[in-house]
Amino acid sequence: MTVPDLPPVQRQDPPVRVSVSAPYLVPLIVGGLVAVALGVYGRAHTPTGYAVGLAGFSGAQAMKSWLATAAFVLAIVQLVSALAMYGRIPGLRAPSWTGTLHRWSGRAAFLVSVPVAFHCLYALGAQFDVPRVLVHSLLGSFFYGVFVAKMLSLPKRDLPGWTLPLLGGLAFAALTGLWLTSSFWFFTTFGVTF
Protein backbone atom coordinates (compact mmCIF):
# COMPACT_ATOMS: atom_id res chain seq x y z
CA MET A 1 0.00 0.00 0.00
CA THR A 2 1.40 3.33 -0.96
CA VAL A 3 0.95 6.51 1.00
CA PRO A 4 0.19 9.54 -1.13
CA ASP A 5 2.53 12.48 -0.82
CA LEU A 6 1.07 15.07 1.49
CA PRO A 7 1.77 18.74 1.07
CA PRO A 8 4.32 20.05 3.55
CA VAL A 9 2.85 21.33 6.78
CA GLN A 10 3.00 25.07 6.94
CA ARG A 11 3.82 26.47 10.30
CA GLN A 12 1.83 29.44 11.45
CA ASP A 13 3.11 31.86 14.04
CA PRO A 14 0.60 33.04 16.60
CA PRO A 15 -1.03 36.33 15.66
CA VAL A 16 0.82 39.40 16.84
CA ARG A 17 -1.19 41.44 19.31
CA VAL A 18 -0.93 45.14 18.80
CA SER A 19 -1.11 47.07 22.03
CA VAL A 20 -3.57 49.92 22.11
CA SER A 21 -2.28 51.17 25.45
CA ALA A 22 0.04 53.76 23.88
CA PRO A 23 -2.58 56.55 23.99
CA TYR A 24 -3.03 55.87 27.70
CA LEU A 25 0.67 56.09 28.36
CA VAL A 26 0.83 59.61 26.94
CA PRO A 27 -0.61 61.26 30.09
CA LEU A 28 1.88 59.37 32.25
CA ILE A 29 4.80 60.28 30.01
CA VAL A 30 3.79 63.95 29.85
CA GLY A 31 3.25 64.01 33.63
CA GLY A 32 6.66 62.44 34.14
CA LEU A 33 8.25 65.01 31.86
CA VAL A 34 6.56 67.83 33.79
CA ALA A 35 7.84 66.44 37.09
CA VAL A 36 11.38 66.07 35.75
CA ALA A 37 11.32 69.51 34.11
CA LEU A 38 10.21 71.18 37.35
CA GLY A 39 12.89 69.34 39.32
CA VAL A 40 15.61 70.18 36.82
CA TYR A 41 14.52 73.83 36.62
CA GLY A 42 14.33 74.10 40.41
CA ARG A 43 17.82 72.66 40.74
CA ALA A 44 19.45 74.50 37.81
CA HIS A 45 17.79 77.87 38.46
CA THR A 46 19.77 80.15 40.73
CA PRO A 47 17.35 81.04 43.54
CA THR A 48 16.65 84.75 43.66
CA GLY A 49 15.81 84.82 47.35
CA TYR A 50 13.24 87.43 46.39
CA ALA A 51 10.00 86.73 48.22
CA VAL A 52 6.86 86.98 46.15
CA GLY A 53 4.14 87.66 48.65
CA LEU A 54 0.47 88.43 48.83
CA ALA A 55 -0.95 91.28 50.88
CA GLY A 56 -2.15 90.37 54.34
CA PHE A 57 0.65 88.01 55.30
CA SER A 58 3.61 88.80 57.53
CA GLY A 59 6.04 87.16 55.13
CA ALA A 60 6.52 84.73 52.31
CA GLN A 61 6.76 81.69 54.60
CA ALA A 62 3.48 82.54 56.32
CA MET A 63 1.83 83.10 52.93
CA LYS A 64 3.10 79.77 51.61
CA SER A 65 2.03 77.97 54.77
CA TRP A 66 -1.52 79.30 54.73
CA LEU A 67 -2.02 78.84 50.99
CA ALA A 68 -0.64 75.30 51.21
CA THR A 69 -3.01 74.67 54.12
CA ALA A 70 -5.92 75.93 52.01
CA ALA A 71 -4.84 73.62 49.17
CA PHE A 72 -4.59 70.71 51.62
CA VAL A 73 -8.08 71.37 53.03
CA LEU A 74 -9.44 71.52 49.48
CA ALA A 75 -7.62 68.25 48.75
CA ILE A 76 -9.45 66.68 51.69
CA VAL A 77 -12.71 67.88 50.10
CA GLN A 78 -11.48 66.23 46.89
CA LEU A 79 -10.81 62.96 48.69
CA VAL A 80 -14.16 62.86 50.50
CA SER A 81 -16.14 63.86 47.40
CA ALA A 82 -14.32 61.23 45.29
CA LEU A 83 -15.02 58.55 47.90
CA ALA A 84 -18.68 59.61 47.92
CA MET A 85 -18.91 59.57 44.11
CA TYR A 86 -17.37 56.08 43.94
CA GLY A 87 -19.69 54.82 46.68
CA ARG A 88 -16.88 54.12 49.13
CA ILE A 89 -18.47 55.79 52.16
CA PRO A 90 -20.89 53.30 53.72
CA GLY A 91 -24.39 54.63 54.26
CA LEU A 92 -23.80 57.78 52.21
CA ARG A 93 -25.45 58.35 48.89
CA ALA A 94 -23.61 61.10 47.05
CA PRO A 95 -25.82 64.14 46.39
CA SER A 96 -26.18 65.23 42.77
CA TRP A 97 -23.85 68.20 43.32
CA THR A 98 -20.92 66.05 44.52
CA GLY A 99 -19.30 65.97 41.08
CA THR A 100 -19.47 69.75 40.82
CA LEU A 101 -17.99 70.11 44.31
CA HIS A 102 -15.20 67.71 43.34
CA ARG A 103 -14.33 69.59 40.15
CA TRP A 104 -14.41 73.07 41.69
CA SER A 105 -12.52 72.13 44.85
CA GLY A 106 -9.83 70.62 42.61
CA ARG A 107 -9.63 73.76 40.51
CA ALA A 108 -9.43 75.93 43.62
CA ALA A 109 -6.74 73.71 45.18
CA PHE A 110 -4.66 73.98 42.03
CA LEU A 111 -5.08 77.77 41.81
CA VAL A 112 -4.17 78.23 45.47
CA SER A 113 -1.07 76.08 45.02
CA VAL A 114 0.32 78.07 42.06
CA PRO A 115 1.69 81.05 44.06
CA VAL A 116 3.29 78.62 46.50
CA ALA A 117 4.95 76.61 43.73
CA PHE A 118 6.04 79.78 41.94
CA HIS A 119 7.67 81.12 45.10
CA CYS A 120 9.33 77.78 45.83
CA LEU A 121 10.79 77.49 42.34
CA TYR A 122 11.65 81.13 41.74
CA ALA A 123 12.85 82.31 45.14
CA LEU A 124 14.15 79.10 46.69
CA GLY A 125 14.76 76.53 43.96
CA ALA A 126 15.01 72.80 44.59
CA GLN A 127 17.32 72.14 47.50
CA PHE A 128 18.77 68.76 48.35
CA ASP A 129 21.01 69.52 51.35
CA VAL A 130 18.40 69.23 54.14
CA PRO A 131 16.35 65.99 54.20
CA ARG A 132 13.02 67.75 54.87
CA VAL A 133 13.62 70.20 52.03
CA LEU A 134 14.80 67.41 49.71
CA VAL A 135 11.59 65.46 50.31
CA HIS A 136 9.57 68.66 49.88
CA SER A 137 11.28 69.50 46.57
CA LEU A 138 10.78 66.00 45.19
CA LEU A 139 7.14 65.87 46.31
CA GLY A 140 6.44 69.25 44.70
CA SER A 141 7.72 68.09 41.33
CA PHE A 142 5.90 64.77 41.70
CA PHE A 143 2.61 66.47 42.65
CA TYR A 144 2.49 68.61 39.52
CA GLY A 145 3.51 65.66 37.35
CA VAL A 146 0.70 63.50 38.76
CA PHE A 147 -1.73 66.40 38.48
CA VAL A 148 -0.91 66.79 34.77
CA ALA A 149 -1.24 63.03 34.22
CA LYS A 150 -4.65 63.03 35.93
CA MET A 151 -5.93 66.02 33.98
CA LEU A 152 -4.80 64.48 30.67
CA SER A 153 -6.45 61.17 31.62
CA LEU A 154 -9.86 62.67 32.40
CA PRO A 155 -11.13 62.82 28.79
CA LYS A 156 -10.17 59.19 28.11
CA ARG A 157 -13.42 57.31 28.78
CA ASP A 158 -12.19 53.75 28.32
CA LEU A 159 -9.43 53.78 30.92
CA PRO A 160 -9.39 51.02 33.51
CA GLY A 161 -11.62 51.98 36.42
CA TRP A 162 -8.70 52.23 38.85
CA THR A 163 -6.72 54.80 36.84
CA LEU A 164 -8.29 58.06 38.02
CA PRO A 165 -8.62 56.97 41.67
CA LEU A 166 -4.95 55.92 41.62
CA LEU A 167 -3.77 59.20 40.10
CA GLY A 168 -6.03 61.19 42.44
CA GLY A 169 -4.75 59.21 45.41
CA LEU A 170 -1.15 59.84 44.39
CA ALA A 171 -1.87 63.57 44.03
CA PHE A 172 -3.51 63.60 47.47
CA ALA A 173 -0.60 61.70 49.03
CA ALA A 174 1.91 64.08 47.44
CA LEU A 175 -0.02 67.13 48.62
CA THR A 176 -0.24 65.66 52.12
CA GLY A 177 3.53 65.17 52.13
CA LEU A 178 4.02 68.70 50.83
CA TRP A 179 1.84 70.12 53.60
CA LEU A 180 3.63 68.09 56.28
CA THR A 181 7.09 69.17 55.06
CA SER A 182 6.13 72.84 54.75
CA SER A 183 3.07 74.21 56.54
CA PHE A 184 3.01 71.74 59.41
CA TRP A 185 6.75 72.22 59.89
CA PHE A 186 6.37 76.01 59.76
CA PHE A 187 3.45 76.10 62.22
CA THR A 188 5.17 73.79 64.70
CA THR A 189 8.50 75.60 64.41
CA PHE A 190 7.44 79.26 64.28
CA GLY A 191 3.87 79.15 65.54
CA VAL A 192 0.59 79.84 63.81
CA THR A 193 1.12 83.32 62.43
CA PHE A 194 -0.21 85.26 59.51
Coordinates of C-alpha atoms in Angstrom, one line a residue:
M1 CA 0.0 0.0 0.0
T2 CA 1.4 3.3 -1.0
V3 CA 0.9 6.5 1.0
P4 CA 0.2 9.5 -1.1
D5 CA 2.5 12.5 -0.8
L6 CA 1.1 15.1 1.5
P7 CA 1.8 18.7 1.1
P8 CA 4.3 20.1 3.5
V9 CA 2.9 21.3 6.8
Q10 CA 3.0 25.1 6.9
R11 CA 3.8 26.5 10.3
Q12 CA 1.8 29.4 11.5
D13 CA 3.1 31.9 14.0
P14 CA 0.6 33.0 16.6
P15 CA -1.0 36.3 15.7
V16 CA 0.8 39.4 16.8
R17 CA -1.2 41.4 19.3
V18 CA -0.9 45.1 18.8
S19 CA -1.1 47.1 22.0
V20 CA -3.6 49.9 22.1
S21 CA -2.3 51.2 25.4
A22 CA 0.0 53.8 23.9
P23 CA -2.6 56.6 24.0
Y24 CA -3.0 55.9 27.7
L25 CA 0.7 56.1 28.4
V26 CA 0.8 59.6 26.9
P27 CA -0.6 61.3 30.1
L28 CA 1.9 59.4 32.2
I29 CA 4.8 60.3 30.0
V30 CA 3.8 63.9 29.9
G31 CA 3.2 64.0 33.6
G32 CA 6.7 62.4 34.1
L33 CA 8.3 65.0 31.9
V34 CA 6.6 67.8 33.8
A35 CA 7.8 66.4 37.1
V36 CA 11.4 66.1 35.7
A37 CA 11.3 69.5 34.1
L38 CA 10.2 71.2 37.3
G39 CA 12.9 69.3 39.3
V40 CA 15.6 70.2 36.8
Y41 CA 14.5 73.8 36.6
G42 CA 14.3 74.1 40.4
R43 CA 17.8 72.7 40.7
A44 CA 19.5 74.5 37.8
H45 CA 17.8 77.9 38.5
T46 CA 19.8 80.1 40.7
P47 CA 17.3 81.0 43.5
T48 CA 16.7 84.8 43.7
G49 CA 15.8 84.8 47.4
Y50 CA 13.2 87.4 46.4
A51 CA 10.0 86.7 48.2
V52 CA 6.9 87.0 46.1
G53 CA 4.1 87.7 48.7
L54 CA 0.5 88.4 48.8
A55 CA -1.0 91.3 50.9
G56 CA -2.1 90.4 54.3
F57 CA 0.7 88.0 55.3
S58 CA 3.6 88.8 57.5
G59 CA 6.0 87.2 55.1
A60 CA 6.5 84.7 52.3
Q61 CA 6.8 81.7 54.6
A62 CA 3.5 82.5 56.3
M63 CA 1.8 83.1 52.9
K64 CA 3.1 79.8 51.6
S65 CA 2.0 78.0 54.8
W66 CA -1.5 79.3 54.7
L67 CA -2.0 78.8 51.0
A68 CA -0.6 75.3 51.2
T69 CA -3.0 74.7 54.1
A70 CA -5.9 75.9 52.0
A71 CA -4.8 73.6 49.2
F72 CA -4.6 70.7 51.6
V73 CA -8.1 71.4 53.0
L74 CA -9.4 71.5 49.5
A75 CA -7.6 68.2 48.8
I76 CA -9.5 66.7 51.7
V77 CA -12.7 67.9 50.1
Q78 CA -11.5 66.2 46.9
L79 CA -10.8 63.0 48.7
V80 CA -14.2 62.9 50.5
S81 CA -16.1 63.9 47.4
A82 CA -14.3 61.2 45.3
L83 CA -15.0 58.6 47.9
A84 CA -18.7 59.6 47.9
M85 CA -18.9 59.6 44.1
Y86 CA -17.4 56.1 43.9
G87 CA -19.7 54.8 46.7
R88 CA -16.9 54.1 49.1
I89 CA -18.5 55.8 52.2
P90 CA -20.9 53.3 53.7
G91 CA -24.4 54.6 54.3
L92 CA -23.8 57.8 52.2
R93 CA -25.5 58.4 48.9
A94 CA -23.6 61.1 47.1
P95 CA -25.8 64.1 46.4
S96 CA -26.2 65.2 42.8
W97 CA -23.8 68.2 43.3
T98 CA -20.9 66.1 44.5
G99 CA -19.3 66.0 41.1
T100 CA -19.5 69.7 40.8
L101 CA -18.0 70.1 44.3
H102 CA -15.2 67.7 43.3
R103 CA -14.3 69.6 40.2
W104 CA -14.4 73.1 41.7
S105 CA -12.5 72.1 44.8
G106 CA -9.8 70.6 42.6
R107 CA -9.6 73.8 40.5
A108 CA -9.4 75.9 43.6
A109 CA -6.7 73.7 45.2
F110 CA -4.7 74.0 42.0
L111 CA -5.1 77.8 41.8
V112 CA -4.2 78.2 45.5
S113 CA -1.1 76.1 45.0
V114 CA 0.3 78.1 42.1
P115 CA 1.7 81.1 44.1
V116 CA 3.3 78.6 46.5
A117 CA 5.0 76.6 43.7
F118 CA 6.0 79.8 41.9
H119 CA 7.7 81.1 45.1
C120 CA 9.3 77.8 45.8
L121 CA 10.8 77.5 42.3
Y122 CA 11.6 81.1 41.7
A123 CA 12.8 82.3 45.1
L124 CA 14.2 79.1 46.7
G125 CA 14.8 76.5 44.0
A126 CA 15.0 72.8 44.6
Q127 CA 17.3 72.1 47.5
F128 CA 18.8 68.8 48.3
D129 CA 21.0 69.5 51.3
V130 CA 18.4 69.2 54.1
P131 CA 16.4 66.0 54.2
R132 CA 13.0 67.8 54.9
V133 CA 13.6 70.2 52.0
L134 CA 14.8 67.4 49.7
V135 CA 11.6 65.5 50.3
H136 CA 9.6 68.7 49.9
S137 CA 11.3 69.5 46.6
L138 CA 10.8 66.0 45.2
L139 CA 7.1 65.9 46.3
G140 CA 6.4 69.3 44.7
S141 CA 7.7 68.1 41.3
F142 CA 5.9 64.8 41.7
F143 CA 2.6 66.5 42.6
Y144 CA 2.5 68.6 39.5
G145 CA 3.5 65.7 37.4
V146 CA 0.7 63.5 38.8
F147 CA -1.7 66.4 38.5
V148 CA -0.9 66.8 34.8
A149 CA -1.2 63.0 34.2
K150 CA -4.6 63.0 35.9
M151 CA -5.9 66.0 34.0
L152 CA -4.8 64.5 30.7
S153 CA -6.4 61.2 31.6
L154 CA -9.9 62.7 32.4
P155 CA -11.1 62.8 28.8
K156 CA -10.2 59.2 28.1
R157 CA -13.4 57.3 28.8
D158 CA -12.2 53.8 28.3
L159 CA -9.4 53.8 30.9
P160 CA -9.4 51.0 33.5
G161 CA -11.6 52.0 36.4
W162 CA -8.7 52.2 38.9
T163 CA -6.7 54.8 36.8
L164 CA -8.3 58.1 38.0
P165 CA -8.6 57.0 41.7
L166 CA -5.0 55.9 41.6
L167 CA -3.8 59.2 40.1
G168 CA -6.0 61.2 42.4
G169 CA -4.8 59.2 45.4
L170 CA -1.1 59.8 44.4
A171 CA -1.9 63.6 44.0
F172 CA -3.5 63.6 47.5
A173 CA -0.6 61.7 49.0
A174 CA 1.9 64.1 47.4
L175 CA 0.0 67.1 48.6
T176 CA -0.2 65.7 52.1
G177 CA 3.5 65.2 52.1
L178 CA 4.0 68.7 50.8
W179 CA 1.8 70.1 53.6
L180 CA 3.6 68.1 56.3
T181 CA 7.1 69.2 55.1
S182 CA 6.1 72.8 54.8
S183 CA 3.1 74.2 56.5
F184 CA 3.0 71.7 59.4
W185 CA 6.8 72.2 59.9
F186 CA 6.4 76.0 59.8
F187 CA 3.4 76.1 62.2
T188 CA 5.2 73.8 64.7
T189 CA 8.5 75.6 64.4
F190 CA 7.4 79.3 64.3
G191 CA 3.9 79.2 65.5
V192 CA 0.6 79.8 63.8
T193 CA 1.1 83.3 62.4
F194 CA -0.2 85.3 59.5

